[in-house]
Amino acid sequence: MSLHQRRCLLHNLELKPYTDALMWQRTLLGDRINDPSLEDILILLEHPPVYTLGQGASSEFLKFDHTNSIYEVHRVERGGEVTYHCPGQLVGYPILNLQRYRKDLHWYLRQLEEVLIRTLKAYGLQGERNPGFTGVWLEGRKVAAIGIKVSRWITMHGFALNVCPDMIGFERIVPCGITDKPVGSLAQWIPDITCLEVRSHVAQCFAEVFDVELVTDGAVNS
């Protein structure tokens, strides 16, 4: 018998187009608004190169003309400013019913940060919060961004951890609208690190922080 009161399905995918993942999240969210008894889900994946802006984000933080651009750009319903996704960045989309946990968005954001801080700790790295901002920093560099949307206490969107991405894509934006704090990736501290190995640490830390039993429902390369 499980020691956890809650189960959470884990979808561990490899590379998935952003728009496909977005539509999937919206479907899962809608299903759970209609039937709150459905189980929670954690999706871990990577995206091909794409820029996304939160619903209130300013396009001035894009250093290119998004109306006539070779780059894929989407404005979506999450909070936060502009961010960049690409292979080598591990993205997590928790679809959780916060009525099972705590109906407090600030608490939820801090829990997501805690998942990432514990993941870094597994590598002997000291992740930190930055007062006034959301995300996780490592020696002054932002290595993880967080942006969420919550409807009827059901969550979507989530976090992005820079593991070993091509950092050039970040040079085309002001990441998260923060002008004076650089972005970083774990590969700057651990050169041979891969998303594949980090996935297991993120999943384990997520299970610990949210006190859930993760049930694998999907494999890498699916």
Tab-separated table of N, CA and C in Angstrom, residues 84-174:
chain	number	residue	atom	x	y	z
A	84	TYR	N	12.240	31.474	-23.620
A	84	TYR	CA	12.705	30.701	-24.769
A	84	TYR	C	12.795	29.236	-24.386
A	85	HIS	N	12.281	28.380	-25.260
A	85	HIS	CA	12.393	26.937	-25.071
A	85	HIS	C	13.171	26.349	-26.245
A	86	CYS	N	13.949	25.309	-25.964
A	86	CYS	CA	14.691	24.629	-27.018
A	86	CYS	C	15.179	23.287	-26.481
A	87	PRO	N	15.653	22.390	-27.348
A	87	PRO	CA	16.216	21.127	-26.864
A	87	PRO	C	17.355	21.388	-25.875
A	88	GLY	N	17.432	20.542	-24.860
A	88	GLY	CA	18.427	20.740	-23.808
A	88	GLY	C	17.869	21.488	-22.617
A	89	GLN	N	16.638	21.953	-22.753
A	89	GLN	CA	15.926	22.589	-21.636
A	89	GLN	C	14.792	21.650	-21.230
A	90	LEU	N	14.763	21.258	-19.972
A	90	LEU	CA	13.724	20.345	-19.488
A	90	LEU	C	12.525	21.166	-19.015
A	91	VAL	N	11.379	20.906	-19.639
A	91	VAL	CA	10.156	21.631	-19.325
A	91	VAL	C	9.206	20.712	-18.566
A	92	GLY	N	8.598	21.243	-17.513
A	92	GLY	CA	7.635	20.486	-16.726
A	92	GLY	C	6.286	21.176	-16.702
A	93	TYR	N	5.244	20.426	-17.036
A	93	TYR	CA	3.884	20.941	-16.999
A	93	TYR	C	3.066	20.134	-15.999
A	94	PRO	N	2.928	20.585	-14.767
A	94	PRO	CA	2.060	19.901	-13.809
A	94	PRO	C	0.599	20.298	-14.048
A	95	ILE	N	-0.255	19.316	-14.168
A	95	ILE	CA	-1.694	19.542	-14.247
A	95	ILE	C	-2.258	19.039	-12.920
A	96	LEU	N	-2.322	19.940	-11.950
A	96	LEU	CA	-2.678	19.568	-10.577
A	96	LEU	C	-3.968	20.245	-10.141
A	97	ASN	N	-4.740	19.531	-9.354
A	97	ASN	CA	-5.909	20.115	-8.698
A	97	ASN	C	-5.452	20.612	-7.325
A	98	LEU	N	-5.256	21.914	-7.208
A	98	LEU	CA	-4.708	22.464	-5.968
A	98	LEU	C	-5.650	22.321	-4.784
A	99	GLN	N	-6.889	21.965	-5.022
A	99	GLN	CA	-7.791	21.708	-3.901
A	99	GLN	C	-7.339	20.477	-3.116
A	100	ARG	N	-6.507	19.638	-3.724
A	100	ARG	CA	-5.944	18.482	-3.027
A	100	ARG	C	-4.692	18.845	-2.235
A	101	TYR	N	-4.163	20.019	-2.470
A	101	TYR	CA	-2.905	20.423	-1.848
A	101	TYR	C	-3.153	21.660	-0.976
A	102	ARG	N	-3.061	22.834	-1.613
A	102	ARG	CA	-3.345	24.080	-0.907
A	102	ARG	C	-3.818	25.102	-1.925
A	103	LYS	N	-4.916	25.758	-1.642
A	103	LYS	CA	-5.459	26.739	-2.583
A	103	LYS	C	-4.748	28.083	-2.371
A	104	ASP	N	-3.505	28.113	-2.821
A	104	ASP	CA	-2.645	29.268	-2.591
A	104	ASP	C	-1.617	29.313	-3.725
A	105	LEU	N	-1.739	30.293	-4.608
A	105	LEU	CA	-0.856	30.333	-5.781
A	105	LEU	C	0.583	30.646	-5.404
A	106	HIS	N	0.785	31.482	-4.393
A	106	HIS	CA	2.158	31.781	-3.959
A	106	HIS	C	2.808	30.511	-3.395
A	107	TRP	N	2.067	29.753	-2.639
A	107	TRP	CA	2.571	28.482	-2.116
A	107	TRP	C	2.955	27.569	-3.278
A	108	TYR	N	2.107	27.494	-4.298
A	108	TYR	CA	2.375	26.616	-5.440
A	108	TYR	C	3.657	27.034	-6.165
A	109	LEU	N	3.843	28.331	-6.386
A	109	LEU	CA	5.064	28.802	-7.042
A	109	LEU	C	6.306	28.452	-6.229
A	110	ARG	N	6.216	28.629	-4.917
A	110	ARG	CA	7.362	28.299	-4.057
A	110	ARG	C	7.648	26.788	-4.079
A	111	GLN	N	6.593	25.970	-4.196
A	111	GLN	CA	6.792	24.520	-4.270
A	111	GLN	C	7.503	24.141	-5.562
A	112	LEU	N	7.133	24.775	-6.665
A	112	LEU	CA	7.821	24.487	-7.931
A	112	LEU	C	9.295	24.891	-7.832
A	113	GLU	N	9.556	26.036	-7.207
A	113	GLU	CA	10.948	26.435	-6.994
A	113	GLU	C	11.678	25.400	-6.142
A	114	GLU	N	11.009	24.894	-5.129
A	114	GLU	CA	11.625	23.907	-4.236
A	114	GLU	C	11.986	22.633	-4.989
A	115	VAL	N	11.124	22.214	-5.908
A	115	VAL	CA	11.434	21.032	-6.732
A	115	VAL	C	12.762	21.237	-7.462
A	116	LEU	N	12.934	22.410	-8.038
A	116	LEU	CA	14.131	22.680	-8.834
A	116	LEU	C	15.360	22.873	-7.942
A	117	ILE	N	15.171	23.508	-6.801
A	117	ILE	CA	16.291	23.684	-5.861
A	117	ILE	C	16.789	22.319	-5.384
A	118	ARG	N	15.864	21.414	-5.080
A	118	ARG	CA	16.268	20.073	-4.648
A	118	ARG	C	16.936	19.305	-5.778
A	119	THR	N	16.491	19.537	-7.012
A	119	THR	CA	17.122	18.890	-8.166
A	119	THR	C	18.578	19.334	-8.281
A	120	LEU	N	18.823	20.624	-8.140
A	120	LEU	CA	20.196	21.126	-8.206
A	120	LEU	C	21.031	20.572	-7.063
A	121	LYS	N	20.406	20.451	-5.898
A	121	LYS	CA	21.135	19.939	-4.727
A	121	LYS	C	21.632	18.517	-4.974
A	122	ALA	N	20.893	17.743	-5.774
A	122	ALA	CA	21.312	16.380	-6.092
A	122	ALA	C	22.653	16.373	-6.824
A	123	TYR	N	23.000	17.500	-7.443
A	123	TYR	CA	24.279	17.634	-8.152
A	123	TYR	C	25.297	18.447	-7.351
A	124	GLY	N	24.961	18.719	-6.109
A	124	GLY	CA	25.862	19.496	-5.276
A	124	GLY	C	25.851	20.977	-5.586
A	125	LEU	N	24.792	21.442	-6.247
A	125	LEU	CA	24.676	22.845	-6.617
A	125	LEU	C	23.657	23.531	-5.710
A	126	GLN	N	23.942	24.779	-5.316
A	126	GLN	CA	23.090	25.513	-4.389
A	126	GLN	C	22.171	26.466	-5.145
A	127	GLY	N	20.997	25.982	-5.510
A	127	GLY	CA	20.009	26.843	-6.155
A	127	GLY	C	19.419	27.818	-5.157
A	128	GLU	N	19.051	28.997	-5.641
A	128	GLU	CA	18.540	30.044	-4.747
A	128	GLU	C	17.316	30.723	-5.334
A	129	ARG	N	16.469	31.224	-4.455
A	129	ARG	CA	15.387	32.120	-4.848
A	129	ARG	C	15.928	33.547	-4.875
A	130	ASN	N	15.258	34.400	-5.631
A	130	ASN	CA	15.646	35.802	-5.702
A	130	ASN	C	14.434	36.627	-5.287
A	131	PRO	N	14.496	37.276	-4.123
A	131	PRO	CA	13.329	38.010	-3.617
A	131	PRO	C	12.757	38.964	-4.660
A	132	GLY	N	11.442	38.893	-4.834
A	132	GLY	CA	10.788	39.766	-5.791
A	132	GLY	C	10.621	39.148	-7.167
A	133	PHE	N	11.269	38.002	-7.393
A	133	PHE	CA	11.179	37.325	-8.681
A	133	PHE	C	10.725	35.882	-8.481
A	134	THR	N	10.246	35.273	-9.557
A	134	THR	CA	9.903	33.856	-9.536
A	134	THR	C	10.926	33.102	-10.372
A	135	GLY	N	11.390	31.965	-9.879
A	135	GLY	CA	12.386	31.181	-10.603
A	135	GLY	C	13.483	30.720	-9.666
A	136	VAL	N	14.531	30.148	-10.253
A	136	VAL	CA	15.658	29.652	-9.462
A	136	VAL	C	16.959	30.145	-10.084
A	137	TRP	N	17.849	30.616	-9.220
A	137	TRP	CA	19.146	31.155	-9.636
A	137	TRP	C	20.281	30.269	-9.124
A	138	LEU	N	21.385	30.317	-9.836
A	138	LEU	CA	22.586	29.583	-9.454
A	138	LEU	C	23.772	30.529	-9.638
A	139	GLU	N	24.364	30.912	-8.520
A	139	GLU	CA	25.491	31.850	-8.525
A	139	GLU	C	25.181	33.087	-9.363
A	140	GLY	N	23.972	33.624	-9.176
A	140	GLY	CA	23.592	34.866	-9.834
A	140	GLY	C	23.013	34.715	-11.220
A	141	ARG	N	22.981	33.501	-11.741
A	141	ARG	CA	22.413	33.266	-13.073
A	141	ARG	C	21.081	32.534	-12.951
A	142	LYS	N	20.099	32.978	-13.711
A	142	LYS	CA	18.784	32.338	-13.667
A	142	LYS	C	18.810	31.074	-14.516
A	143	VAL	N	18.644	29.937	-13.859
A	143	VAL	CA	18.699	28.662	-14.574
A	143	VAL	C	17.324	28.037	-14.753
A	144	ALA	N	16.305	28.578	-14.088
A	144	ALA	CA	14.955	28.020	-14.206
A	144	ALA	C	13.921	29.127	-14.178
A	145	ALA	N	12.991	29.074	-15.143
A	145	ALA	CA	11.886	30.029	-15.216
A	145	ALA	C	10.580	29.315	-14.895
A	146	ILE	N	9.643	30.052	-14.330
A	146	ILE	CA	8.338	29.492	-13.956
A	146	ILE	C	7.243	30.441	-14.417
A	147	GLY	N	6.222	29.888	-15.031
A	147	GLY	CA	5.049	30.671	-15.433
A	147	GLY	C	3.849	29.750	-15.427
A	148	ILE	N	2.783	30.131	-14.755
A	148	ILE	CA	1.650	29.224	-14.578
A	148	ILE	C	0.332	29.880	-14.981
A	149	LYS	N	-0.662	29.056	-15.144
A	149	LYS	CA	-2.053	29.461	-15.309
A	149	LYS	C	-2.878	28.531	-14.435
A	150	VAL	N	-3.832	29.083	-13.701
A	150	VAL	CA	-4.686	28.277	-12.833
A	150	VAL	C	-6.144	28.634	-13.098
A	151	SER	N	-6.963	27.633	-13.382
A	151	SER	CA	-8.400	27.817	-13.597
A	151	SER	C	-9.155	26.848	-12.710
A	152	ARG	N	-10.060	27.362	-11.893
A	152	ARG	CA	-10.820	26.536	-10.947
A	152	ARG	C	-9.869	25.700	-10.074
A	153	TRP	N	-8.730	26.263	-9.771
A	153	TRP	CA	-7.691	25.622	-8.958
A	153	TRP	C	-7.007	24.453	-9.672
A	154	ILE	N	-7.175	24.355	-10.995
A	154	ILE	CA	-6.438	23.375	-11.794
A	154	ILE	C	-5.299	24.106	-12.490
A	155	THR	N	-4.080	23.578	-12.408
A	155	THR	CA	-2.906	24.262	-12.947
A	155	THR	C	-2.579	23.804	-14.368
A	156	MET	N	-1.892	24.689	-15.095
A	156	MET	CA	-1.267	24.320	-16.364
A	156	MET	C	-0.044	25.210	-16.559
A	157	HIS	N	0.681	24.993	-17.640
A	157	HIS	CA	2.010	25.590	-17.838
A	157	HIS	C	2.891	25.130	-16.666
A	158	GLY	N	4.014	25.773	-16.398
A	158	GLY	CA	4.854	25.250	-15.326
A	158	GLY	C	6.251	25.831	-15.298
A	159	PHE	N	7.273	24.954	-15.424
A	159	PHE	CA	8.661	25.400	-15.236
A	159	PHE	C	9.542	24.948	-16.392
A	160	ALA	N	10.663	25.647	-16.556
A	160	ALA	CA	11.646	25.301	-17.578
A	160	ALA	C	13.032	25.398	-16.959
A	161	LEU	N	13.759	24.295	-16.952
A	161	LEU	CA	15.098	24.222	-16.357
A	161	LEU	C	16.141	24.110	-17.472
A	162	ASN	N	17.049	25.082	-17.515
A	162	ASN	CA	18.112	25.054	-18.522
A	162	ASN	C	19.167	24.038	-18.115
A	163	VAL	N	19.157	22.902	-18.789
A	163	VAL	CA	20.123	21.846	-18.490
A	163	VAL	C	21.356	21.992	-19.375
A	164	CYS	N	21.173	21.822	-20.679
A	164	CYS	CA	22.296	21.936	-21.619
A	164	CYS	C	21.819	22.504	-22.956
A	165	PRO	N	21.057	23.600	-22.957
A	165	PRO	CA	20.536	24.158	-24.201
A	165	PRO	C	21.582	24.990	-24.937
A	166	ASP	N	21.301	25.278	-26.207
A	166	ASP	CA	22.071	26.259	-26.955
A	166	ASP	C	21.610	27.631	-26.461
A	167	MET	N	22.475	28.329	-25.779
A	167	MET	CA	22.081	29.575	-25.111
A	167	MET	C	21.932	30.751	-26.069
A	168	ILE	N	22.303	30.576	-27.341
A	168	ILE	CA	22.235	31.689	-28.292
A	168	ILE	C	20.822	32.233	-28.407
A	169	GLY	N	19.822	31.331	-28.311
A	169	GLY	CA	18.436	31.766	-28.446
A	169	GLY	C	18.020	32.801	-27.413
A	170	PHE	N	18.645	32.771	-26.244
A	170	PHE	CA	18.300	33.731	-25.190
A	170	PHE	C	18.805	35.133	-25.509
A	171	GLU	N	19.779	35.228	-26.445
A	171	GLU	CA	20.343	36.533	-26.775
A	171	GLU	C	19.373	37.388	-27.586
A	172	ARG	N	18.313	36.760	-28.108
A	172	ARG	CA	17.348	37.487	-28.936
A	172	ARG	C	16.202	38.073	-28.114
A	173	ILE	N	16.256	37.896	-26.791
A	173	ILE	CA	15.189	38.397	-25.919
A	173	ILE	C	15.799	38.977	-24.648
A	174	VAL	N	14.944	39.648	-23.869
A	174	VAL	CA	15.278	39.995	-22.484
A	174	VAL	C	14.553	38.947	-21.637
